[in-house]
Every structure is written in C-alpha cells, then in structure tokens.
Coordinates of C-alpha atoms in Angstrom, one line a residue:
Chain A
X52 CA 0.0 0.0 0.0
X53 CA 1.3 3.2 -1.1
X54 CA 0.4 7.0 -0.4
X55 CA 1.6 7.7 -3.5
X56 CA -0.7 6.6 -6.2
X57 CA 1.8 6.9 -9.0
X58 CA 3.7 4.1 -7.5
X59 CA 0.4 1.6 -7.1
X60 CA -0.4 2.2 -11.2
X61 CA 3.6 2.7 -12.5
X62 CA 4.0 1.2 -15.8
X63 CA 5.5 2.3 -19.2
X64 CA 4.2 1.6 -22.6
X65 CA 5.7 -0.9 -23.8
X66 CA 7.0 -3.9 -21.1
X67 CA 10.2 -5.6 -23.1
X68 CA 11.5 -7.3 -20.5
X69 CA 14.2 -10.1 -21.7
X70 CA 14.3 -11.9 -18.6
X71 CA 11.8 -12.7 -17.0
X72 CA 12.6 -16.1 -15.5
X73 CA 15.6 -14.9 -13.5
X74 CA 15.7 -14.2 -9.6
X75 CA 19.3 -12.7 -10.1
X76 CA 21.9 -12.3 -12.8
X77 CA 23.6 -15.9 -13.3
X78 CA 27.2 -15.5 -11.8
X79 CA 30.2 -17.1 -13.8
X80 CA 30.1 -20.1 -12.0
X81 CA 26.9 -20.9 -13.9
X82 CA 27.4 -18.9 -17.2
X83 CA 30.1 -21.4 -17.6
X84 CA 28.6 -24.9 -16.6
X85 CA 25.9 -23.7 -18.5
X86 CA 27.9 -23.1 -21.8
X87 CA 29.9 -26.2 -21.1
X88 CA 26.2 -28.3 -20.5
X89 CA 25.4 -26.7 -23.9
X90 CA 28.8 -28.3 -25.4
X91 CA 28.3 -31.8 -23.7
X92 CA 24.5 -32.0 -24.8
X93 CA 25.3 -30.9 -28.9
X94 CA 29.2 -33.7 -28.4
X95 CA 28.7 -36.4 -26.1
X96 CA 24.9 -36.6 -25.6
X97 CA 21.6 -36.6 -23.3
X98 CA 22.0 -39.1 -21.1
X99 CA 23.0 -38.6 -17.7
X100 CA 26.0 -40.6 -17.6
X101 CA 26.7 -38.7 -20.6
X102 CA 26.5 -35.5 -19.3
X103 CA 29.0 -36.0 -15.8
X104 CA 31.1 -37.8 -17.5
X105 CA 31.6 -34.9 -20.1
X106 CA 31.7 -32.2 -17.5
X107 CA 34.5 -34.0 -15.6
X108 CA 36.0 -34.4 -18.6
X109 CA 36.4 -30.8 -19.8
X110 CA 37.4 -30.2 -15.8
X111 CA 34.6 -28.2 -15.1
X112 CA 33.3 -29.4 -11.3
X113 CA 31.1 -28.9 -8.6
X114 CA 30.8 -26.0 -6.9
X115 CA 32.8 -27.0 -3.9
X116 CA 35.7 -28.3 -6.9
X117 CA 35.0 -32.3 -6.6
X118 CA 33.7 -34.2 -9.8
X119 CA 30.4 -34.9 -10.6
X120 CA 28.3 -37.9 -9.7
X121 CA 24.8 -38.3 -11.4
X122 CA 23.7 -37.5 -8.1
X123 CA 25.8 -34.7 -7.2
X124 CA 24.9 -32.9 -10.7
X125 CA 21.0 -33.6 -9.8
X126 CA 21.1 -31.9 -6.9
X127 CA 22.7 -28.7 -8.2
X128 CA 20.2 -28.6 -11.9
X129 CA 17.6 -29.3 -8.9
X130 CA 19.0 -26.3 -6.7
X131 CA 19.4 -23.7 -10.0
X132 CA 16.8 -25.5 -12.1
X133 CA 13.7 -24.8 -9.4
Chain B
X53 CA -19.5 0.2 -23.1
X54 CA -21.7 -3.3 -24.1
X55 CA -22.3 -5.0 -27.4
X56 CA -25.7 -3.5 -27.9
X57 CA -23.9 -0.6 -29.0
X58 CA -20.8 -1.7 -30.3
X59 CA -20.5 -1.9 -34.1
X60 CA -18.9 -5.0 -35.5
X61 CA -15.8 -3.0 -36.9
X62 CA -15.1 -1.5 -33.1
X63 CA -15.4 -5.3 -31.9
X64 CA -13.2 -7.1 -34.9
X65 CA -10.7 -3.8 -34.2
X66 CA -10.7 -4.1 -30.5
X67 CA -11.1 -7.0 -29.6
X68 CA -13.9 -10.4 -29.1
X69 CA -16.2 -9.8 -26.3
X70 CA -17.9 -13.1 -24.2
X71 CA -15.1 -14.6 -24.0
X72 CA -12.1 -14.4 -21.5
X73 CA -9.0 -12.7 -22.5
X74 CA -5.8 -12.7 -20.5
X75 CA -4.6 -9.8 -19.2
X76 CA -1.1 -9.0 -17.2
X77 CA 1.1 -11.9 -15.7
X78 CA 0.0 -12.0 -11.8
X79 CA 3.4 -11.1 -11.0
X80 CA 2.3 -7.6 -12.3
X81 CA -0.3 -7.1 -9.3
X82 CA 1.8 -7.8 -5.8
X83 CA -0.4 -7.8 -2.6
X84 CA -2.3 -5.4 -1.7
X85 CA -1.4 -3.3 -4.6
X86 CA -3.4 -2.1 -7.9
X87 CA -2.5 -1.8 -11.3
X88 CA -4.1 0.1 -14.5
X89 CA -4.4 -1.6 -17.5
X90 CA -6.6 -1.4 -20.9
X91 CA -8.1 -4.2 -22.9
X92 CA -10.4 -4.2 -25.7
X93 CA -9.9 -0.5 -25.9
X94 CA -11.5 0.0 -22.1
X95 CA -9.7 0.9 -18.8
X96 CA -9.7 -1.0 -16.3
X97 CA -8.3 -1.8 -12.6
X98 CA -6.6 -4.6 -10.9
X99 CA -6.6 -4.7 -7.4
X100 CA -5.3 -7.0 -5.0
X101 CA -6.2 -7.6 -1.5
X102 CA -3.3 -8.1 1.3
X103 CA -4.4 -11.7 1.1
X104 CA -3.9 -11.9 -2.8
X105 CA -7.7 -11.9 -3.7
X106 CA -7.7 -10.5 -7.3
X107 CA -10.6 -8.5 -8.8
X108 CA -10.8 -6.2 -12.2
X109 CA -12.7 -3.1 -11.8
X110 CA -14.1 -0.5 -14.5
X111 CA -11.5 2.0 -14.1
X112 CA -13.8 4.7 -13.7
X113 CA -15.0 6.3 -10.1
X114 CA -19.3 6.1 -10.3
X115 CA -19.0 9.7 -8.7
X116 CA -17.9 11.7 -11.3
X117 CA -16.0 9.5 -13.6
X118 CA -12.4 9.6 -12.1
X119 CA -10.1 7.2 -12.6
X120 CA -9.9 4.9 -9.9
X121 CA -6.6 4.0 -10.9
X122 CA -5.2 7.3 -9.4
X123 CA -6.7 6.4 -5.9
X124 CA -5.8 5.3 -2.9
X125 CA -5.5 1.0 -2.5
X126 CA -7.1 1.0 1.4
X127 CA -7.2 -2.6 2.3
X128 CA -10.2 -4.0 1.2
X129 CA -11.1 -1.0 -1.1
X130 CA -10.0 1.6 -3.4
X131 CA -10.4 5.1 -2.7
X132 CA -11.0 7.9 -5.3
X133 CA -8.2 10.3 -5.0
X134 CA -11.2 13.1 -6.6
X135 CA -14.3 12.8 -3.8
X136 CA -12.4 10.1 -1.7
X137 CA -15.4 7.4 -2.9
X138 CA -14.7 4.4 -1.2
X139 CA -15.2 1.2 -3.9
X140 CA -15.0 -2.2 -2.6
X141 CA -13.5 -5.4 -4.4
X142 CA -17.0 -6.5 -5.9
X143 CA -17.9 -3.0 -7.5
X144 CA -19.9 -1.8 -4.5
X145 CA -19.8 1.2 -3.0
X146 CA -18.5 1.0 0.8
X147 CA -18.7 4.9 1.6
X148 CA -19.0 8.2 0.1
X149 CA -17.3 10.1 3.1
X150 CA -18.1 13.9 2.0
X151 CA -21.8 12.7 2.6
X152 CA -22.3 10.1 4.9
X153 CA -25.2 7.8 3.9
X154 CA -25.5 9.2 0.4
X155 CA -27.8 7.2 -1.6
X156 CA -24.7 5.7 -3.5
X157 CA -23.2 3.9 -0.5
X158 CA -24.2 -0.2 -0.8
X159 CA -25.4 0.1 -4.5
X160 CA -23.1 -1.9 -7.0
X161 CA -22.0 0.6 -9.2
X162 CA -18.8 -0.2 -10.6
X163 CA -18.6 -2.5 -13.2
X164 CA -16.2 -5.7 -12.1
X165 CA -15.1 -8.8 -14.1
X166 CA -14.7 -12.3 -13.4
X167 CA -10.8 -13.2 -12.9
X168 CA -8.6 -16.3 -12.7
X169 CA -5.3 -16.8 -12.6
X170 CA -3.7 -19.5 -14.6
X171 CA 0.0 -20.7 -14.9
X172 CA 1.1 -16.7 -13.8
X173 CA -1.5 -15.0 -15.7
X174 CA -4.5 -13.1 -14.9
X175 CA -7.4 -14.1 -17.0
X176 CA -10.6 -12.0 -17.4
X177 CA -14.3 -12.4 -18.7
X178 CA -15.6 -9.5 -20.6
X179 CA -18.6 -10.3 -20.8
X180 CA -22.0 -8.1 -22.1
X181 CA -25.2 -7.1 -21.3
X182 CA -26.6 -10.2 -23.2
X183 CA -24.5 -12.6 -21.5
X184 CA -22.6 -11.1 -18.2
X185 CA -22.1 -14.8 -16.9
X186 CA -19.3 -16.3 -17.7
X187 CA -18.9 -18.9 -20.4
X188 CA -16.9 -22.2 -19.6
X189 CA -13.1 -22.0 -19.5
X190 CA -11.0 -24.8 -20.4
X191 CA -7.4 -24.1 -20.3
X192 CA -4.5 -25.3 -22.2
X193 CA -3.9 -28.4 -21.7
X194 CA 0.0 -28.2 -22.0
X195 CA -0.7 -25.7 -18.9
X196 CA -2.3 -27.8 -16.6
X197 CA -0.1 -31.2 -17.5
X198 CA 1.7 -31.8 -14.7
X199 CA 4.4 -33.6 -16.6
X200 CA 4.8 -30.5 -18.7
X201 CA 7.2 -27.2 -17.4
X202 CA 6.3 -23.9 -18.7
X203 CA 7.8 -20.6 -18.7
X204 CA 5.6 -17.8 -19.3
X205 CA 7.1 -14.4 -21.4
X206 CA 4.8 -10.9 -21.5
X207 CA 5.0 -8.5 -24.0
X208 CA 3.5 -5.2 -25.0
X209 CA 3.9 -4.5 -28.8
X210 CA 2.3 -1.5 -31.1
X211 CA 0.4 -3.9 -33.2
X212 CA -3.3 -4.3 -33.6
X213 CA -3.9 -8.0 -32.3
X214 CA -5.4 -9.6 -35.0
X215 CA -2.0 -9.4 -36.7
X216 CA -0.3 -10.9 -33.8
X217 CA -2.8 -13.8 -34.2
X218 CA -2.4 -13.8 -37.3
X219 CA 1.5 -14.2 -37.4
X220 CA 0.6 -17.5 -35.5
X221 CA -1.5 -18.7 -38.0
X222 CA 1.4 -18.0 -40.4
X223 CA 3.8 -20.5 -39.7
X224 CA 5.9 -20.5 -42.9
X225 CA 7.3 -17.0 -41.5
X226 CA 9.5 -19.3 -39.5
X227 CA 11.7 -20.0 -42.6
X228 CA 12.2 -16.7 -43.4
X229 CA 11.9 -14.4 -40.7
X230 CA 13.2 -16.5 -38.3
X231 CA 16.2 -18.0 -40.3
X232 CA 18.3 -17.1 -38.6
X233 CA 17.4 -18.0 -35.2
X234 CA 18.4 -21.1 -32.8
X235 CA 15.5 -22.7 -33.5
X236 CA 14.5 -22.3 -37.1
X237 CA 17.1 -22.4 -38.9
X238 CA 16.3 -25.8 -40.8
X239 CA 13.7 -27.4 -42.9
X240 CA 12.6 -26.3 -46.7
X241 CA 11.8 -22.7 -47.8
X242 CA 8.8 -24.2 -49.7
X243 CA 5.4 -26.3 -48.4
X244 CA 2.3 -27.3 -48.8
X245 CA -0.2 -26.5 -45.7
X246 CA -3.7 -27.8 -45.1
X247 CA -6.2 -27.1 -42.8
X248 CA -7.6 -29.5 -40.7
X249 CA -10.6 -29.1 -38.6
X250 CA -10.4 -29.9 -34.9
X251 CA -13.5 -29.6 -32.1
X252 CA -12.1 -27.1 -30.4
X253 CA -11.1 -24.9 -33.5
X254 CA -8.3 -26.5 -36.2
X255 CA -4.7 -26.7 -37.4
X256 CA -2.5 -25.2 -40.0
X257 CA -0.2 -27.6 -40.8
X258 CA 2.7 -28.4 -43.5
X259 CA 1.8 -31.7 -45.5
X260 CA 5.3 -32.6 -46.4
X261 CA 7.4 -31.7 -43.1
X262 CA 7.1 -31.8 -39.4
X263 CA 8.7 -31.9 -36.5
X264 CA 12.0 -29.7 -38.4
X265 CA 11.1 -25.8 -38.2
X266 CA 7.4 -24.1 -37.0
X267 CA 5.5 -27.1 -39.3
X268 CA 2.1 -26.5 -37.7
X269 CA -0.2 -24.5 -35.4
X270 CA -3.6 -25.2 -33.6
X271 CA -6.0 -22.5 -33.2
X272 CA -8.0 -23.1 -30.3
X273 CA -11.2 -21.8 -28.6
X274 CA -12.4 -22.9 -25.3
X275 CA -13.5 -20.0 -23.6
X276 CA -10.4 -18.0 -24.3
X277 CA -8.2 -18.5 -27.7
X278 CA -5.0 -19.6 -28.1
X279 CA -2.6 -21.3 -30.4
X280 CA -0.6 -24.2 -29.9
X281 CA 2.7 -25.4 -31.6
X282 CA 5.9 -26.7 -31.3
X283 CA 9.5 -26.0 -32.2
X284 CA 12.4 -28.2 -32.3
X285 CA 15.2 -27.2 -30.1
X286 CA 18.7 -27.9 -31.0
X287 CA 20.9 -30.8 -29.3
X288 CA 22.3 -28.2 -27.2
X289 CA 19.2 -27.5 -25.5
X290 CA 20.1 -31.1 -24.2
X291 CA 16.9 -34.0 -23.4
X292 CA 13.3 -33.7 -23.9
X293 CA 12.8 -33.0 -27.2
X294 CA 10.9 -30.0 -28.9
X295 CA 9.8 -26.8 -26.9
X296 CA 6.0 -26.0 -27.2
X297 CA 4.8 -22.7 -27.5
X298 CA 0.8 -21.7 -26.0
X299 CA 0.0 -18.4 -27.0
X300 CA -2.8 -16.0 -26.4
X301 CA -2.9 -12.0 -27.6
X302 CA -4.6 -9.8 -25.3
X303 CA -6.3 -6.7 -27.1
X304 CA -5.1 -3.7 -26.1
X305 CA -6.9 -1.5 -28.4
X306 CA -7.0 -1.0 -32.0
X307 CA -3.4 -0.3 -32.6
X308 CA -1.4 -2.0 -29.8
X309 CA -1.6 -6.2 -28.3
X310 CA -0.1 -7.4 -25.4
X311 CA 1.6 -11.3 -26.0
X312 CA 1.6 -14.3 -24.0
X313 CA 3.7 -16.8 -25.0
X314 CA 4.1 -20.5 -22.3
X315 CA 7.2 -21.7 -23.7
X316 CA 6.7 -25.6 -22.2
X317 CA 8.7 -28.5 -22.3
X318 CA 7.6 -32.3 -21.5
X319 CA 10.3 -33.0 -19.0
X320 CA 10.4 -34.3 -15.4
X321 CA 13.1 -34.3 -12.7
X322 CA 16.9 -33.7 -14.0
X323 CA 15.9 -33.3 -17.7
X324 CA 13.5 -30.7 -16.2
X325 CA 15.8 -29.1 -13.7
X326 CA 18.4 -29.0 -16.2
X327 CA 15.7 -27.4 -19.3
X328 CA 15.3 -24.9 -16.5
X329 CA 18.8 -23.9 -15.8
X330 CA 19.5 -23.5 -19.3
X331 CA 16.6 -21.2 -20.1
X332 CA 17.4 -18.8 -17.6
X333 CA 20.9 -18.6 -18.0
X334 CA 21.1 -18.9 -21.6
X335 CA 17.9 -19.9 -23.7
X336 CA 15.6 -17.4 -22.8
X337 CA 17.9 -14.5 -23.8
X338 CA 17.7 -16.6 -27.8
X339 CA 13.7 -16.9 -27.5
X340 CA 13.5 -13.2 -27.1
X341 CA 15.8 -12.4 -29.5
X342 CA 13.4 -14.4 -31.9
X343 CA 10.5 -12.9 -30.8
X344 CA 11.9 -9.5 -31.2
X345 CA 11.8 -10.7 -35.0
X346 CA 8.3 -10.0 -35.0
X347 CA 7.9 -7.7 -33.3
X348 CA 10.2 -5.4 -35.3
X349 CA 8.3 -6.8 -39.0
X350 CA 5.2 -6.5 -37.4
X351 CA 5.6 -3.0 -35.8
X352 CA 6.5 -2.2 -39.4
X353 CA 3.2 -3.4 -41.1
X354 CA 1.3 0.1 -42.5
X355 CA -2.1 0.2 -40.8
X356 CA -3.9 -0.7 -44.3
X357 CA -1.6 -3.9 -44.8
X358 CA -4.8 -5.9 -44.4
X359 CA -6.2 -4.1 -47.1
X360 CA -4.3 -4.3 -49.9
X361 CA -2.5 -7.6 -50.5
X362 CA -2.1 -10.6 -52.8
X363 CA -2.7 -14.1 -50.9
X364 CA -1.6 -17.2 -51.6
X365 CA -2.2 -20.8 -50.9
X366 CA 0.2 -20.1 -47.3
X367 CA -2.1 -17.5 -46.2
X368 CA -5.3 -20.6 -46.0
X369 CA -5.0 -20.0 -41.9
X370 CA -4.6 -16.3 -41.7
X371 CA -7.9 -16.0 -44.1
X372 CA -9.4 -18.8 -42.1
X373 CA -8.7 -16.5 -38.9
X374 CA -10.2 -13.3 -40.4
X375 CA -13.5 -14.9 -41.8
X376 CA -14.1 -16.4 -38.2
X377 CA -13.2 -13.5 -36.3
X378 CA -15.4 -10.9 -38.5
X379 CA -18.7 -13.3 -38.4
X380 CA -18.0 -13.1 -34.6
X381 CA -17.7 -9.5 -34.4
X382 CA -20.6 -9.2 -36.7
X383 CA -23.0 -10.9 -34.5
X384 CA -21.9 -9.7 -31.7
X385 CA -22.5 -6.5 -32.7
X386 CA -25.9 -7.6 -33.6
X387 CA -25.8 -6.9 -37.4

C-alpha cells in the first residue's frame, strides 16, 4: 500500500523485459557450466552418464571443486533448475 | 460500453467480447497493490487484496468519472483520489465520506469482471449485457499437465492484435523471418499447408514436413483462444525434445496487443531441472531475440496492410482467422 498513487499504477508503454525467469543475474560459475552443458548435450549426448562424464571431462566441477556424480549434478540442476 | 452498442468494426478492431482474455502476468499485481491496465480498448483496474484476492474493476470512479486508478488501494477498497469514494472489491460502494449515507453507498456501481489466474497469468471475462455470466473455461492443456514445465514471457507491442494472431497462424514466416534464429534455422523454404478441422477450432499444418522448423499450429477456442505449436530445439538444449509454444494476444486496443507466449517443455526431474537452468541462464535470452523478429516486421506493417494484399495458398490459416473472427464481431455487434 502506497500514499503515492503513481507508484500503485507505475507502468511504461511498452513492457520488453528479456528476462523474465531470472531471480538474479547468473554468476560465472553458472554462465560457464551452463555453456559447457550446452557443449556436452550438442558432443557427447543426453543421457545422464553422458553428461557427468563430459563435465568432468572438460574439468569443469562442482561448486565445492569435486567431480560430478549423477547424483551430485542432480542436486545442483535441482538447486538452479527450481 | 456493451455489445448493444458496439459496431462490429469496433469489436473485430478491438477486440472479441464473451469470451475471456488474459490480461497481465499476476506477477504484475503484488499484494495489496493495484494496477491500471486497458483491454479491448477499455480501462480497467486490478486490485489485489493483502491476502492476494484479485478483482478487475471498471477504471472509472461512479462519482464523477475519475479514474480509480489514481486512488488510494485502502485494504479492502479503493479510494478515489477526486471525492475520496470508497469502492470495494466487488464493485460496491462502501462509503461516500463527504456525505455520509448518500444514496450511493451499498449500491453496485462499478462494473467488475470475473478473474482467474492461470499458470502466472490473470485471466478475465468481458462479458455483455446479453450474456454477463461467464462462459466455460477450459485451459490449455499443455498448462495444466503436470508432466509439462512452462515458462511464461509478456509482451506489449504497437500492433493491432489480430496481426499478432495472425503471425501464428502463419507458420511459414518461421523459414524466413526466423532463419536465422536457434530454433528455425532448418527445414525447406517451400510447403504445402492444409487445414484440418479440430472440435475445439483446427490446425494449420505443412503436408510434407514436421517436427523440423514451426511445421504446424492449432487455433483453439475454449473460452479463451490460443494457439498451440511446437518448435524443435537444438541438441544443445540437451533431453526432452521439442519446446512447445501456447500463445494467447490480449487486445489492447485497435493499434497495440499485449503477447503471451508458455514456452513448455515435457520433462520431469533432471531433464526438467536442467531445461530450467538452461533457459534462464542462456535460452531465454535466444527466445526473445526471436521474438523481437516480429515484433520489429510487425511493428512495421502500415495500418492498411490488411487491405491491400495478394494471398496465396500459405495465407489458408490467416484467411481462415479473419472470416471467423469478422462473423463473430458481426453478430456480436448484432448486425
């Protein structure tokens, strides 16, 4: 609730918004597993064993620097997929 | 304004009435905030109670006329910033506090529409006079799949909206326009479409290629209209196959359309996670950058680009389209 009615009604003709699915601006940690997911998926594949075992092989690795498992990597798409 | 006196050109420019429309993403209205907006050429008010109850009110104080819009969100009620007349969520007028007990307080005086909300969208019934109740809904079934995961993107473009529908029902664009795009890239610069009639409205479809660029589209009507239609993604996008698009057009007025477009995937549990991750980071950023396409030819369109053209055997949908929509408008209007 605002006093100020220009801020309950403030909109400008016309919304272009590019992102709109983002809660924040990806950091490089995830601009980069996501360009390297992008490389696996068009080289190695879609399945899931296809996918840790090309992100461990291009040495790109969990945030807290260990390799992927299938269940590691789930839990992280899980955590910045949601 | 109601049909009775409405003319079937204001209606085809404007903008179907009985029938619901959607009209901002309900991210648009937080708690216990309003928002103006305008649709089929009328004002109108959203206004959210602190416990998220949505309702669409006729912009327009019953006082003197004010816009609502300008007032004062009080709770349970809006507050003309003109008179300080009190409106509640259902049109009815709580208070008119420069004369207490006025004949307008408890009267129903401002019109209000029927809302839902549907995968992060308002939708809205603008009903008439003839038939103020709503009609049955039934939404999208890629929206309401729970195996399916949809992203929604809003936009606001200067176009009337029967060309936005009508790029839908255009699919061979997608070879051209969109050539040079992530998506649709591939598949032949020449087709053969046929139309084929569905119970719920019917599709537009190449008869020599699918599944390799935008190959087909299904118009749909069931209580609001929308397209359907899907678009291969590239290996990159990683497992689940295509991406599907449901769009709907919201009339803004006769020049200007605001665009819904669920882009929805069928995956579940990594392949979904992972779809997700990618679209924020990097895929969404590409789907705009199509969509910008045409928005930038169809911004360019002159205003008699309806008028003076030469058709051929691609244009089957778009001429499907504009026969449908003109007998609705027609008897609508009554004619």
């Amino acid at each position: 609730m605002s006093d100020n009615p220009s801020k309950n009604t403030a909109q400008d003709w016309p919304y272009l918004e590019i992102h709109q699915s983002r809660t924040h601006e990806p950091t490089p940690y995830e601009y980069k597993l996501a360009a390297t997911l992008e490389d696996v998926f068009t080289k190695d594949g879609h399945a899931l064993e296809d996918v840790v075992r090309g992100l461990n092989a291009r040495k790109v690795h969990a945030p807290d620097g260990a390799a992927w498992t299938e269940e590691s990597f789930a839990a992280e798409m899980h955590r910045l997929g949601a | 304004m109601n049909a009775v006196n409405l003319t079937a050109e204001h209606i085809f420019a404007t903008g179907l009435r009985d029938q619901w429309h959607p009209v901002v993403p309900s991210s648009f209205v937080a708690p216990g905030a309003m928002r103006k907006v305008t649709v089929l050429g009328e004002q109108w008010l959203l206004f959210r109670r602190s416990d998220g109850t949505l309702s669409m009110l006729a912009d327009r104080c019953p006082h003197r006329g004010a816009p609502l819009s300008l007032g004062k969100h009080l709770g349970d009620r809006v507050a003309c910033w003109y008179h300080g007349v009190e409106v509640e969520s259902d049109g009815t007028v709580a208070s008119v506090p420069g004369l207490p007990g006025c004949n307008l307080e408890g009267k129903k005086l401002v019109r209000s529409l029927p809302v839902r909300e549907v995968a992060g969208a308002v939708l809205a019934y603008f009903g008439t006079e003839q038939q103020p109740q709503p009609s049955e809904l039934t939404l999208p079934d890629p929206l309401v799949d729970p195996d399916v995961d949809a992203f929604l993107c809003y936009a606001e473009w200067d176009v009337p909206w029967r060309y936005a529908v009508e790029n839908l029902l255009d699919p061979m664009h997608g070879a051209f326009l969109h050539h040079d795009s992530h998506t649709m890239f591939d598949g032949d610069t020449t087709a053969k479409f046929r139309i084929r009639e569905t119970d719920r409205g019917y599709f537009f479809e190449k008869t020599d290629q699918r599944g390799v660029n935008f190959d087909w589209v299904e118009l749909c009507r069931t209580g609001v209209d929308w397209v359907d239609l899907s678009i291969p993604y590239p290996p990159s996008a990683g497992p689940g196959g295509a991406f599907g698009i449901v769009g709907m057009v919201r009339p803004v007025d006769e020049e200007r359309c605001a665009v819904f477009f669920w882009r929805y995937r069928k995956v579940q549990g990594w392949q979904r996670d992972t779809w997700r991750f990618l679209y924020k980071t990097l895929i969404e950023e590409r789907h705009w950058d199509v969509l910008e396409q045409d928005r930038v030819m169809l911004e360019a369109m002159p205003s008699d680009a309806d008028q003076q053209e030469n058709l051929y055997q691609h244009d089957l949908g778009v001429v499907r389209l504009r026969r449908m929509y003109k007998s609705a408008a027609e008897e609508q209007a009554g004619a």
